[in-house]
mmCIF file of C-alpha atoms in Angstrom:
data_model
loop_
_atom_site.group_PDB
_atom_site.id
_atom_site.type_symbol
_atom_site.label_atom_id
_atom_site.label_comp_id
_atom_site.label_asym_id
_atom_site.label_seq_id
_atom_site.Cartn_x
_atom_site.Cartn_y
_atom_site.Cartn_z
ATOM 1 C CA MET A 1 80.817 55.156 -77.425
ATOM 2 C CA PRO A 2 81.196 54.392 -81.233
ATOM 3 C CA PRO A 3 81.863 50.906 -82.174
ATOM 4 C CA ARG A 4 85.621 50.044 -82.598
ATOM 5 C CA SER A 5 87.115 47.800 -85.225
ATOM 6 C CA ASP A 6 90.383 47.094 -83.497
ATOM 7 C CA GLN A 7 89.087 46.093 -80.016
ATOM 8 C CA ILE A 8 86.633 43.793 -78.605
ATOM 9 C CA SER A 9 84.624 44.693 -75.432
ATOM 10 C CA ILE A 10 83.803 42.356 -72.533
ATOM 11 C CA PRO A 11 81.411 43.014 -69.647
ATOM 12 C CA ALA A 12 83.262 42.997 -66.369
ATOM 13 C CA ALA A 13 83.196 44.253 -62.752
ATOM 14 C CA TRP A 14 86.187 45.333 -60.606
ATOM 15 C CA ILE A 15 85.722 44.158 -57.075
ATOM 16 C CA ARG A 16 87.692 44.258 -53.961
ATOM 17 C CA GLY A 17 87.330 41.102 -51.946
ATOM 18 C CA GLY A 18 89.099 41.242 -48.595
ATOM 19 C CA SER A 19 92.619 42.602 -49.184
ATOM 20 C CA SER A 20 92.768 41.741 -52.867
ATOM 21 C CA ASN A 21 91.254 43.005 -56.120
ATOM 22 C CA ALA A 22 89.916 41.011 -59.078
ATOM 23 C CA VAL A 23 88.314 41.417 -62.409
ATOM 24 C CA PHE A 24 84.887 39.488 -62.151
ATOM 25 C CA TYR A 25 83.216 38.018 -65.279
ATOM 26 C CA HIS A 26 80.177 36.007 -66.106
ATOM 27 C CA GLU A 27 81.544 32.868 -67.743
ATOM 28 C CA LYS A 28 78.978 33.215 -70.507
ATOM 29 C CA ASP A 29 80.752 36.590 -71.577
ATOM 30 C CA LEU A 30 84.165 34.917 -72.185
ATOM 31 C CA PRO A 31 85.579 32.700 -74.852
ATOM 32 C CA PRO A 32 85.372 28.947 -74.120
ATOM 33 C CA GLU A 33 88.218 27.316 -71.906
ATOM 34 C CA GLY A 34 91.419 27.210 -73.820
ATOM 35 C CA PRO A 35 94.318 29.294 -75.167
ATOM 36 C CA VAL A 36 92.068 32.160 -76.394
ATOM 37 C CA ARG A 37 90.541 32.584 -73.031
ATOM 38 C CA ASP A 38 93.935 32.397 -71.577
ATOM 39 C CA ARG A 39 95.332 35.083 -73.743
ATOM 40 C CA VAL A 40 92.201 37.301 -73.339
ATOM 41 C CA LEU A 41 92.472 37.177 -69.443
ATOM 42 C CA LYS A 42 96.151 37.889 -69.335
ATOM 43 C CA ARG A 43 95.828 40.832 -71.835
ATOM 44 C CA VAL A 44 93.116 42.482 -69.749
ATOM 45 C CA MET A 45 95.513 42.243 -66.689
ATOM 46 C CA GLY A 46 98.539 43.471 -68.566
ATOM 47 C CA THR A 47 100.582 40.171 -68.210
ATOM 48 C CA PRO A 48 103.461 39.767 -68.595
ATOM 49 C CA ASP A 49 104.832 43.173 -67.365
ATOM 50 C CA PRO A 50 106.348 44.125 -64.050
ATOM 51 C CA ILE A 51 104.245 47.230 -63.906
ATOM 52 C CA GLN A 52 101.220 45.940 -65.935
ATOM 53 C CA ILE A 53 100.896 49.417 -67.399
ATOM 54 C CA ASP A 54 98.547 48.230 -70.269
ATOM 55 C CA GLY A 55 96.153 46.308 -68.166
ATOM 56 C CA LEU A 56 94.254 46.321 -64.879
ATOM 57 C CA GLY A 57 96.722 44.308 -62.897
ATOM 58 C CA GLY A 58 98.298 46.353 -59.967
ATOM 59 C CA THR A 59 101.968 45.049 -60.178
ATOM 60 C CA LYS A 60 101.407 42.543 -57.379
ATOM 61 C CA ALA A 61 100.092 39.059 -57.183
ATOM 62 C CA VAL A 62 97.193 40.307 -54.823
ATOM 63 C CA THR A 63 95.869 42.577 -57.491
ATOM 64 C CA SER A 64 96.437 40.340 -60.598
ATOM 65 C CA LYS A 65 93.479 38.131 -59.925
ATOM 66 C CA ILE A 66 90.345 36.894 -61.854
ATOM 67 C CA ALA A 67 87.028 35.486 -60.918
ATOM 68 C CA ILE A 68 84.782 33.812 -63.353
ATOM 69 C CA VAL A 69 81.305 33.036 -62.182
ATOM 70 C CA ARG A 70 78.405 30.865 -63.383
ATOM 71 C CA PRO A 71 75.194 29.189 -61.952
ATOM 72 C CA SER A 72 76.086 25.723 -60.734
ATOM 73 C CA THR A 73 74.526 22.531 -61.865
ATOM 74 C CA ARG A 74 75.753 20.779 -58.643
ATOM 75 C CA PRO A 75 73.152 19.883 -55.983
ATOM 76 C CA ASP A 76 75.365 21.248 -53.253
ATOM 77 C CA ALA A 77 76.269 24.533 -54.732
ATOM 78 C CA ASP A 78 74.479 27.701 -56.027
ATOM 79 C CA ILE A 79 77.536 29.101 -57.909
ATOM 80 C CA ASP A 80 80.607 27.791 -59.662
ATOM 81 C CA TYR A 81 83.556 29.970 -59.145
ATOM 82 C CA ILE A 82 86.628 29.732 -61.414
ATOM 83 C CA PHE A 83 89.579 31.487 -59.849
ATOM 84 C CA ALA A 84 92.489 32.516 -62.069
ATOM 85 C CA GLN A 85 95.903 33.782 -60.896
ATOM 86 C CA SER A 86 97.517 35.764 -63.603
ATOM 87 C CA GLY A 87 101.226 36.226 -63.448
ATOM 88 C CA VAL A 88 102.797 39.721 -63.168
ATOM 89 C CA ARG A 89 106.296 39.468 -64.710
ATOM 90 C CA GLU A 90 105.756 35.894 -65.949
ATOM 91 C CA ASP A 91 103.548 34.938 -68.901
ATOM 92 C CA VAL A 92 101.471 32.504 -67.011
ATOM 93 C CA ILE A 93 97.848 31.976 -65.830
ATOM 94 C CA ASP A 94 96.639 29.312 -63.355
ATOM 95 C CA TYR A 95 93.262 28.007 -62.557
ATOM 96 C CA THR A 96 94.109 25.308 -60.127
ATOM 97 C CA ALA A 97 93.792 27.060 -56.768
ATOM 98 C CA ASN A 98 91.597 29.448 -54.871
ATOM 99 C CA CYS A 99 91.785 32.936 -53.396
ATOM 100 C CA GLY A 100 90.171 33.261 -49.973
ATOM 101 C CA ASN A 101 90.014 37.088 -50.183
ATOM 102 C CA ILE A 102 88.536 37.102 -53.661
ATOM 103 C CA SER A 103 86.125 34.428 -52.788
ATOM 104 C CA SER A 104 84.474 36.909 -50.343
ATOM 105 C CA GLY A 105 83.412 39.001 -53.389
ATOM 106 C CA VAL A 106 81.848 36.060 -55.208
ATOM 107 C CA GLY A 107 78.676 35.788 -53.045
ATOM 108 C CA PRO A 108 77.849 39.564 -53.365
ATOM 109 C CA PHE A 109 78.546 39.508 -57.215
ATOM 110 C CA ALA A 110 76.367 36.363 -57.696
ATOM 111 C CA ILE A 111 73.522 37.840 -55.588
ATOM 112 C CA ASP A 112 73.436 41.192 -57.271
ATOM 113 C CA GLU A 113 73.839 39.698 -60.851
ATOM 114 C CA GLY A 114 70.849 37.445 -60.219
ATOM 115 C CA LEU A 115 72.742 34.195 -60.384
ATOM 116 C CA VAL A 116 71.518 32.633 -57.102
ATOM 117 C CA ARG A 117 68.228 30.859 -57.700
ATOM 118 C CA GLU A 118 67.420 29.790 -54.216
ATOM 119 C CA PHE A 119 67.319 32.115 -50.995
ATOM 120 C CA ARG A 120 68.517 30.633 -47.763
ATOM 121 C CA GLU A 121 68.941 32.621 -44.563
ATOM 122 C CA GLY A 122 72.565 32.859 -43.632
ATOM 123 C CA ARG A 123 74.504 33.145 -40.367
ATOM 124 C CA SER A 124 75.308 36.580 -39.059
ATOM 125 C CA VAL A 125 78.087 38.053 -36.841
ATOM 126 C CA ASP A 126 75.290 40.366 -35.549
ATOM 127 C CA ALA A 127 71.865 38.844 -36.078
ATOM 128 C CA ASP A 128 70.157 41.840 -34.576
ATOM 129 C CA LYS A 129 71.493 44.262 -37.124
ATOM 130 C CA ILE A 130 72.575 42.295 -40.141
ATOM 131 C CA ARG A 131 70.596 39.898 -42.242
ATOM 132 C CA THR A 132 72.511 37.598 -44.418
ATOM 133 C CA GLN A 133 72.045 35.273 -47.260
ATOM 134 C CA GLU A 134 73.848 31.986 -47.539
ATOM 135 C CA VAL A 135 75.599 31.288 -50.894
ATOM 136 C CA ARG A 136 77.211 27.871 -51.480
ATOM 137 C CA ILE A 137 80.227 28.261 -53.855
ATOM 138 C CA TYR A 138 81.930 25.506 -55.714
ATOM 139 C CA ASN A 139 85.561 26.444 -56.420
ATOM 140 C CA THR A 140 86.506 24.614 -59.597
ATOM 141 C CA GLY A 141 90.293 24.826 -58.975
ATOM 142 C CA THR A 142 90.202 22.963 -55.644
ATOM 143 C CA GLU A 143 87.005 21.134 -56.297
ATOM 144 C CA LYS A 144 85.672 22.099 -52.917
ATOM 145 C CA VAL A 145 82.599 23.963 -51.654
ATOM 146 C CA LEU A 146 82.855 27.086 -49.575
ATOM 147 C CA ILE A 147 80.005 28.819 -47.820
ATOM 148 C CA SER A 148 79.469 32.609 -47.908
ATOM 149 C CA HIS A 149 77.189 34.464 -45.659
ATOM 150 C CA VAL A 150 76.489 37.770 -47.402
ATOM 151 C CA PRO A 151 74.914 40.819 -45.639
ATOM 152 C CA ILE A 152 71.804 41.951 -47.667
ATOM 153 C CA ASP A 153 69.366 44.838 -47.568
ATOM 154 C CA ALA A 154 65.567 44.795 -47.466
ATOM 155 C CA GLU A 155 65.336 44.360 -51.295
ATOM 156 C CA GLY A 156 67.820 41.345 -51.257
ATOM 157 C CA TYR A 157 70.788 43.049 -52.677
ATOM 158 C CA SER A 158 74.251 42.732 -51.114
ATOM 159 C CA VAL A 159 75.505 45.417 -48.699
ATOM 160 C CA ALA A 160 78.977 46.859 -48.793
ATOM 161 C CA GLU A 161 78.749 49.360 -45.980
ATOM 162 C CA GLY A 162 79.101 48.361 -42.389
ATOM 163 C CA GLU A 163 81.073 48.672 -39.213
ATOM 164 C CA TYR A 164 83.582 45.776 -39.548
ATOM 165 C CA THR A 165 87.188 46.678 -39.572
ATOM 166 C CA MET A 166 89.718 44.387 -41.217
ATOM 167 C CA ALA A 167 93.437 44.804 -41.332
ATOM 168 C CA ALA A 168 94.978 45.993 -44.650
ATOM 169 C CA VAL A 169 91.803 47.655 -45.830
ATOM 170 C CA PRO A 170 90.970 51.374 -44.912
ATOM 171 C CA GLY A 171 87.761 52.123 -43.346
ATOM 172 C CA THR A 172 84.936 49.711 -42.396
ATOM 173 C CA GLY A 173 82.486 47.340 -44.348
ATOM 174 C CA ALA A 174 79.822 44.766 -44.027
ATOM 175 C CA PRO A 175 81.098 41.555 -42.504
ATOM 176 C CA ILE A 176 81.042 38.488 -44.849
ATOM 177 C CA LEU A 177 81.481 35.265 -43.008
ATOM 178 C CA MET A 178 83.403 32.728 -45.091
ATOM 179 C CA ASP A 179 83.054 29.072 -43.901
ATOM 180 C CA TYR A 180 85.893 26.848 -45.208
ATOM 181 C CA ARG A 181 85.096 23.752 -43.193
ATOM 182 C CA GLU A 182 84.657 21.770 -46.461
ATOM 183 C CA THR A 183 87.934 22.711 -48.054
ATOM 184 C CA VAL A 184 90.254 20.132 -46.408
ATOM 185 C CA GLY A 185 92.392 18.464 -49.071
ATOM 186 C CA ALA A 186 91.738 21.283 -51.508
ATOM 187 C CA SER A 187 94.868 20.908 -53.707
ATOM 188 C CA ARG A 188 95.870 17.249 -53.584
ATOM 189 C CA ASN A 189 92.701 15.622 -52.243
ATOM 190 C CA LYS A 190 94.784 13.685 -49.759
ATOM 191 C CA GLY A 191 93.491 15.111 -46.599
ATOM 192 C CA LEU A 192 95.079 17.766 -44.224
ATOM 193 C CA LEU A 193 98.544 16.287 -44.585
ATOM 194 C CA PRO A 194 99.214 15.398 -48.255
ATOM 195 C CA THR A 195 102.486 13.631 -47.513
ATOM 196 C CA GLY A 196 100.972 11.824 -44.574
ATOM 197 C CA ASN A 197 103.495 13.553 -42.177
ATOM 198 C CA PRO A 198 103.013 16.412 -39.734
ATOM 199 C CA ARG A 199 106.547 17.300 -40.668
ATOM 200 C CA ASP A 200 108.972 16.466 -43.465
ATOM 201 C CA ARG A 201 112.753 17.123 -43.740
ATOM 202 C CA ILE A 202 114.348 18.598 -46.759
ATOM 203 C CA GLU A 203 117.758 19.886 -47.603
ATOM 204 C CA VAL A 204 118.020 23.651 -48.454
ATOM 205 C CA GLN A 205 121.303 25.112 -49.476
ATOM 206 C CA GLY A 206 123.092 22.229 -47.805
ATOM 207 C CA GLN A 207 121.224 22.455 -44.446
ATOM 208 C CA ARG A 208 118.574 20.105 -43.111
ATOM 209 C CA VAL A 209 115.214 22.037 -42.681
ATOM 210 C CA GLU A 210 111.984 20.954 -41.261
ATOM 211 C CA ILE A 211 108.710 21.817 -43.011
ATOM 212 C CA THR A 212 104.967 21.125 -42.653
ATOM 213 C CA ILE A 213 102.896 20.852 -45.819
ATOM 214 C CA GLY A 214 99.214 21.540 -45.084
ATOM 215 C CA ASP A 215 96.263 21.329 -47.425
ATOM 216 C CA ALA A 216 93.076 23.240 -46.224
ATOM 217 C CA GLY A 217 91.762 26.119 -48.401
ATOM 218 C CA ASN A 218 94.957 25.988 -50.385
ATOM 219 C CA LEU A 219 98.276 24.039 -50.413
ATOM 220 C CA ILE A 220 100.751 25.738 -48.023
ATOM 221 C CA VAL A 221 104.307 24.847 -47.021
ATOM 222 C CA PHE A 222 105.296 26.078 -43.593
ATOM 223 C CA VAL A 223 108.859 26.795 -42.420
ATOM 224 C CA GLY A 224 110.358 28.409 -39.330
ATOM 225 C CA ALA A 225 111.677 31.920 -39.662
ATOM 226 C CA GLU A 226 115.037 30.944 -38.146
ATOM 227 C CA GLU A 227 115.547 28.456 -40.937
ATOM 228 C CA MET A 228 114.973 31.189 -43.517
ATOM 229 C CA GLY A 229 117.479 33.527 -41.735
ATOM 230 C CA VAL A 230 114.862 36.124 -40.774
ATOM 231 C CA SER A 231 112.819 37.088 -37.673
ATOM 232 C CA GLY A 232 109.511 36.739 -39.378
ATOM 233 C CA HIS A 233 108.377 40.134 -38.201
ATOM 234 C CA GLU A 234 109.823 42.176 -41.218
ATOM 235 C CA THR A 235 107.663 44.147 -43.572
ATOM 236 C CA ALA A 236 106.551 42.556 -46.840
ATOM 237 C CA GLU A 237 108.692 44.975 -48.909
ATOM 238 C CA HIS A 238 111.875 44.018 -46.928
ATOM 239 C CA LEU A 239 111.321 40.361 -47.213
ATOM 240 C CA THR A 240 110.573 40.602 -51.046
ATOM 241 C CA GLU A 241 113.840 42.596 -51.544
ATOM 242 C CA LYS A 242 116.049 40.720 -49.133
ATOM 243 C CA ALA A 243 119.119 39.455 -50.784
ATOM 244 C CA GLY A 244 119.162 35.569 -51.091
ATOM 245 C CA LEU A 245 115.793 35.099 -49.339
ATOM 246 C CA LEU A 246 113.706 34.388 -52.481
ATOM 247 C CA ASP A 247 116.376 31.796 -53.586
ATOM 248 C CA ARG A 248 115.624 29.899 -50.223
ATOM 249 C CA VAL A 249 111.822 30.472 -50.594
ATOM 250 C CA ARG A 250 111.951 28.955 -54.213
ATOM 251 C CA GLU A 251 114.025 25.940 -53.022
ATOM 252 C CA VAL A 252 111.630 25.213 -50.108
ATOM 253 C CA ARG A 253 108.618 25.763 -52.214
ATOM 254 C CA GLY A 254 110.149 23.635 -55.028
ATOM 255 C CA LYS A 255 111.128 20.680 -52.841
ATOM 256 C CA ALA A 256 107.661 20.706 -51.144
ATOM 257 C CA ALA A 257 106.034 20.744 -54.585
ATOM 258 C CA CYS A 258 108.136 17.632 -55.468
ATOM 259 C CA LEU A 259 107.103 15.871 -52.325
ATOM 260 C CA VAL A 260 103.357 16.308 -53.192
ATOM 261 C CA GLY A 261 103.786 15.502 -56.981
ATOM 262 C CA LEU A 262 103.344 19.000 -58.422
ATOM 263 C CA CYS A 263 106.807 19.000 -60.043
ATOM 264 C CA ARG A 264 109.705 16.600 -60.866
ATOM 265 C CA ASP A 265 112.614 18.996 -60.505
ATOM 266 C CA TRP A 266 112.499 21.565 -57.780
ATOM 267 C CA ARG A 267 114.495 23.968 -59.906
ATOM 268 C CA LYS A 268 111.588 24.114 -62.406
ATOM 269 C CA VAL A 269 108.886 24.944 -59.817
ATOM 270 C CA ASP A 270 108.241 28.405 -61.249
ATOM 271 C CA GLU A 271 107.511 26.772 -64.601
ATOM 272 C CA GLU A 272 105.746 23.535 -63.490
ATOM 273 C CA SER A 273 103.753 24.843 -60.513
ATOM 274 C CA PRO A 274 104.218 28.791 -60.435
ATOM 275 C CA PHE A 275 101.751 29.514 -57.631
ATOM 276 C CA MET A 276 101.354 26.353 -55.493
ATOM 277 C CA PRO A 277 102.258 25.583 -52.971
ATOM 278 C CA MET A 278 102.288 29.004 -51.236
ATOM 279 C CA LEU A 279 104.880 29.407 -48.499
ATOM 280 C CA VAL A 280 104.378 30.752 -45.000
ATOM 281 C CA ILE A 281 107.315 31.879 -42.796
ATOM 282 C CA LEU A 282 106.322 31.089 -39.212
ATOM 283 C CA SER A 283 107.466 33.085 -36.008
ATOM 284 C CA GLY A 284 106.103 33.899 -32.554
ATOM 285 C CA PRO A 285 103.912 36.950 -32.035
ATOM 286 C CA PRO A 286 105.384 40.276 -32.483
ATOM 287 C CA ARG A 287 105.584 43.007 -29.829
ATOM 288 C CA GLY A 288 103.768 46.311 -29.888
ATOM 289 C CA ASP A 289 100.263 46.778 -31.386
ATOM 290 C CA TYR A 290 99.813 42.985 -31.742
ATOM 291 C CA GLY A 291 98.832 42.114 -28.191
ATOM 292 C CA GLU A 292 96.144 39.593 -29.218
ATOM 293 C CA ALA A 293 98.256 37.710 -31.784
ATOM 294 C CA HIS A 294 99.084 34.069 -31.145
ATOM 295 C CA MET A 295 101.778 33.810 -33.842
ATOM 296 C CA SER A 296 103.086 35.536 -36.965
ATOM 297 C CA GLY A 297 103.103 34.516 -40.612
ATOM 298 C CA ARG A 298 104.673 35.967 -43.759
ATOM 299 C CA LEU A 299 103.070 34.424 -46.809
ATOM 300 C CA PHE A 300 104.841 34.236 -50.364
ATOM 301 C CA LEU A 301 102.972 34.085 -53.502
ATOM 302 C CA ASP A 302 104.457 34.485 -57.064
ATOM 303 C CA ASN A 303 107.922 35.093 -55.528
ATOM 304 C CA MET A 304 106.689 38.061 -53.463
ATOM 305 C CA CYS A 305 105.713 38.454 -49.825
ATOM 306 C CA HIS A 306 102.048 39.037 -49.498
ATOM 307 C CA PRO A 307 101.255 42.675 -48.167
ATOM 308 C CA SER A 308 98.990 41.053 -45.554
ATOM 309 C CA MET A 309 97.888 37.416 -45.580
ATOM 310 C CA ALA A 310 96.015 35.335 -48.045
ATOM 311 C CA GLY A 311 92.605 34.083 -46.679
ATOM 312 C CA THR A 312 93.367 30.521 -47.768
ATOM 313 C CA GLY A 313 96.841 30.862 -46.118
ATOM 314 C CA ALA A 314 95.165 31.939 -42.826
ATOM 315 C CA VAL A 315 92.715 29.033 -43.174
ATOM 316 C CA SER A 316 95.483 26.445 -43.663
ATOM 317 C CA THR A 317 97.507 27.932 -40.848
ATOM 318 C CA ALA A 318 94.479 27.736 -38.492
ATOM 319 C CA ALA A 319 93.896 24.053 -39.447
ATOM 320 C CA MET A 320 97.602 23.186 -38.938
ATOM 321 C CA SER A 321 97.349 24.852 -35.378
ATOM 322 C CA ARG A 322 95.007 21.923 -34.399
ATOM 323 C CA THR A 323 97.014 19.248 -36.212
ATOM 324 C CA LYS A 324 99.270 17.443 -33.846
ATOM 325 C CA GLY A 325 102.958 17.420 -34.581
ATOM 326 C CA THR A 326 103.033 20.200 -37.159
ATOM 327 C CA LEU A 327 105.248 23.166 -36.895
ATOM 328 C CA VAL A 328 102.341 25.405 -36.452
ATOM 329 C CA TYR A 329 100.705 23.180 -33.674
ATOM 330 C CA ASP A 330 104.024 23.471 -31.529
ATOM 331 C CA LEU A 331 104.476 27.140 -32.260
ATOM 332 C CA VAL A 332 101.168 28.399 -30.987
ATOM 333 C CA GLY A 333 101.126 26.270 -27.763
ATOM 334 C CA GLN A 334 98.392 24.841 -25.659
ATOM 335 C CA LYS A 335 96.838 28.082 -24.489
ATOM 336 C CA ALA A 336 96.200 29.323 -27.954
ATOM 337 C CA ARG A 337 94.779 25.956 -29.055
ATOM 338 C CA GLU A 338 92.196 26.151 -26.284
ATOM 339 C CA LYS A 339 90.686 29.304 -27.826
ATOM 340 C CA ALA A 340 88.068 29.310 -30.451
ATOM 341 C CA VAL A 341 89.910 31.909 -32.650
ATOM 342 C CA LEU A 342 93.534 31.834 -33.821
ATOM 343 C CA ASN A 343 94.969 35.410 -34.363
ATOM 344 C CA ILE A 344 97.549 35.432 -36.961
ATOM 345 C CA ALA A 345 99.787 38.578 -37.236
ATOM 346 C CA HIS A 346 100.828 39.713 -40.732
ATOM 347 C CA PRO A 347 102.679 42.725 -41.947
ATOM 348 C CA LEU A 348 99.592 45.011 -41.815
ATOM 349 C CA GLY A 349 97.754 43.682 -38.730
ATOM 350 C CA ILE A 350 95.944 40.575 -37.525
ATOM 351 C CA ILE A 351 93.590 38.193 -39.274
ATOM 352 C CA PRO A 352 91.399 36.109 -36.870
ATOM 353 C CA VAL A 353 90.317 32.638 -37.948
ATOM 354 C CA ALA A 354 87.539 30.837 -36.007
ATOM 355 C CA VAL A 355 88.794 27.192 -35.582
ATOM 356 C CA GLU A 356 87.089 24.436 -33.608
ATOM 357 C CA VAL A 357 87.522 20.713 -33.995
ATOM 358 C CA ASP A 358 84.893 18.082 -33.575
ATOM 359 C CA GLU A 359 87.299 15.928 -31.596
ATOM 360 C CA ASP A 360 90.818 16.039 -30.521
ATOM 361 C CA SER A 361 92.696 13.696 -32.708
ATOM 362 C CA ASP A 362 95.926 13.478 -34.877
ATOM 363 C CA LEU A 363 93.884 14.434 -37.936
ATOM 364 C CA PRO A 364 91.014 16.627 -36.849
ATOM 365 C CA THR A 365 87.776 17.345 -38.484
ATOM 366 C CA PHE A 366 86.429 20.864 -38.132
ATOM 367 C CA ALA A 367 83.129 22.142 -36.515
ATOM 368 C CA ASN A 368 84.302 25.583 -37.585
ATOM 369 C CA LEU A 369 86.962 26.968 -39.983
ATOM 370 C CA SER A 370 86.006 30.419 -40.977
ATOM 371 C CA PHE A 371 87.082 33.990 -41.286
ATOM 372 C CA ILE A 372 85.556 37.430 -41.908
ATOM 373 C CA ARG A 373 86.223 39.627 -44.883
ATOM 374 C CA THR A 374 84.556 42.687 -46.441
ATOM 375 C CA ALA A 375 84.025 43.358 -50.116
ATOM 376 C CA ARG A 376 83.018 46.238 -52.308
ATOM 377 C CA ARG A 377 82.248 46.631 -56.100
ATOM 378 C CA LEU A 378 84.460 49.353 -57.346
ATOM 379 C CA MET A 379 83.222 49.667 -60.878
ATOM 380 C CA ASP A 380 81.561 47.719 -63.624
ATOM 381 C CA GLY A 381 81.261 48.220 -67.411
ATOM 382 C CA LYS A 382 83.334 46.806 -70.257
ATOM 383 C CA VAL A 383 87.010 45.975 -70.560
ATOM 384 C CA TYR A 384 88.675 46.190 -74.092
ATOM 385 C CA VAL A 385 90.952 43.683 -75.610
ATOM 386 C CA PRO A 386 92.801 44.235 -78.882
ATOM 387 C CA ARG A 387 91.223 42.139 -81.594
ATOM 388 C CA LYS A 388 94.469 40.536 -82.552
ATOM 389 C CA VAL A 389 94.607 38.702 -79.175
ATOM 390 C CA PHE A 390 91.869 36.499 -80.512
ATOM 391 C CA GLU A 391 93.789 35.694 -83.623
ATOM 392 C CA GLY A 392 90.685 35.255 -85.699
ATOM 393 C CA ASP A 393 89.094 32.890 -83.168
ATOM 394 C CA ILE A 394 86.262 35.115 -81.853
ATOM 395 C CA LYS A 395 83.717 32.296 -81.196
ATOM 396 C CA GLY A 396 80.544 33.433 -79.511
ATOM 397 C CA VAL A 397 81.090 37.090 -80.304
ATOM 398 C CA ASN A 398 77.658 38.698 -79.796
ATOM 399 C CA GLY A 399 76.562 35.080 -78.875
ATOM 400 C CA THR A 400 76.002 33.064 -75.839
ATOM 401 C CA ASN A 401 79.365 31.805 -74.912
ATOM 402 C CA GLY A 402 81.699 34.568 -75.888
ATOM 403 C CA VAL A 403 82.401 38.263 -75.743
ATOM 404 C CA ASN A 404 80.547 41.283 -76.882
ATOM 405 C CA GLY A 405 81.790 42.410 -80.261
ATOM 406 C CA VAL A 406 82.531 45.854 -81.307
ATOM 407 C CA ASN A 407 78.790 46.763 -81.403
ATOM 408 C CA GLY A 408 78.188 45.086 -77.897
ATOM 409 C CA HIS A 409 76.816 47.212 -75.104
ATOM 410 C CA GLY A 410 76.410 44.595 -72.366
ATOM 411 C CA HIS A 411 78.011 45.186 -68.990
ATOM 412 C CA ALA A 412 78.280 43.403 -65.639
ATOM 413 C CA GLY A 413 75.791 45.746 -63.921
ATOM 414 C CA ASN A 414 72.738 44.759 -61.912
ATOM 415 C CA GLY A 415 71.573 41.593 -63.471
ATOM 416 C CA ARG A 416 68.334 41.645 -61.480
ATOM 417 C CA GLY A 417 67.152 45.077 -62.491
#
């Protein structure tokens, strides 16, 4: 393709991780942290625009995501993973959280791009058939390490094809075990219960409402379906469009954000803390094809009901199911707590989370807190950004910490070949 004078090209890969999609970058190919990087990343996604027609975002929070990867200098990690959530309708981008689904694509990307220096044998859900490589990933937003066990082939490259089935994704894929034991206190660094309470009481539209705020994987506020005027078994589309519900979601989320110090006025939560905390509406297991479910959850992110369930939302839910006095603990009951796996029903199926505690206490520590995802590289090459987005500040173009310029031909392909 001939050089272009009006656009800048940037190497990138488009990867499905779990039930989300993201644009993946090497950090070295982006502008340095700051306003220029923000503008570039949002422009690639087509933010802000409800249909993101001039970008790669897919009109939903679950497809307006970004992963930036670099080798880590930390002794406890192989890779640093910067997760960015780009707004859809709103002109915002946030780097302070994590995405559990997208995190499952980070290990395969890092292995195939040659970013992992040391090989360590990983854990496998089927050791007789699947060999895995352990990749320790430092998420910069939560400042926590998560451990990915990535299926690999005989040459050491990641494997996408396999026999594992996960809800919300057609077909099957290779199972990637994501270990989140070390992500407690991910958002506020105040342990599992950032307010110190298994339950807090707030007023919502003149009514007293009980909530639980949990912090494992990501910061989540939990509330009962009855308190929100729904059954908790509705489709994601129905809940997103239900008259008045988003007002209640925003108020609960805003007041929870105030309790943990993320905003001062709950009415400004969409400005001051647009993505955190996420909110999960709790209810009992549904009937029908959900026979193994222990409970139901409907997660809200960016003022939309998630089509399925965020990986970090499932992790936090499972952690709360073992934390005495929380809404989740009481909802699932003793029989479910005695099992090693919590099955959470969501609009498109069930997400199982392995959860075991080291000892039964009010604030447990976890011997296991993990879930399985699949991931697949969908494409790689270059994305194009209008030159004017850089506003003359094209630092690092054709250099080491910036983008490829109009004559650049780099792409996020196989960095090992």
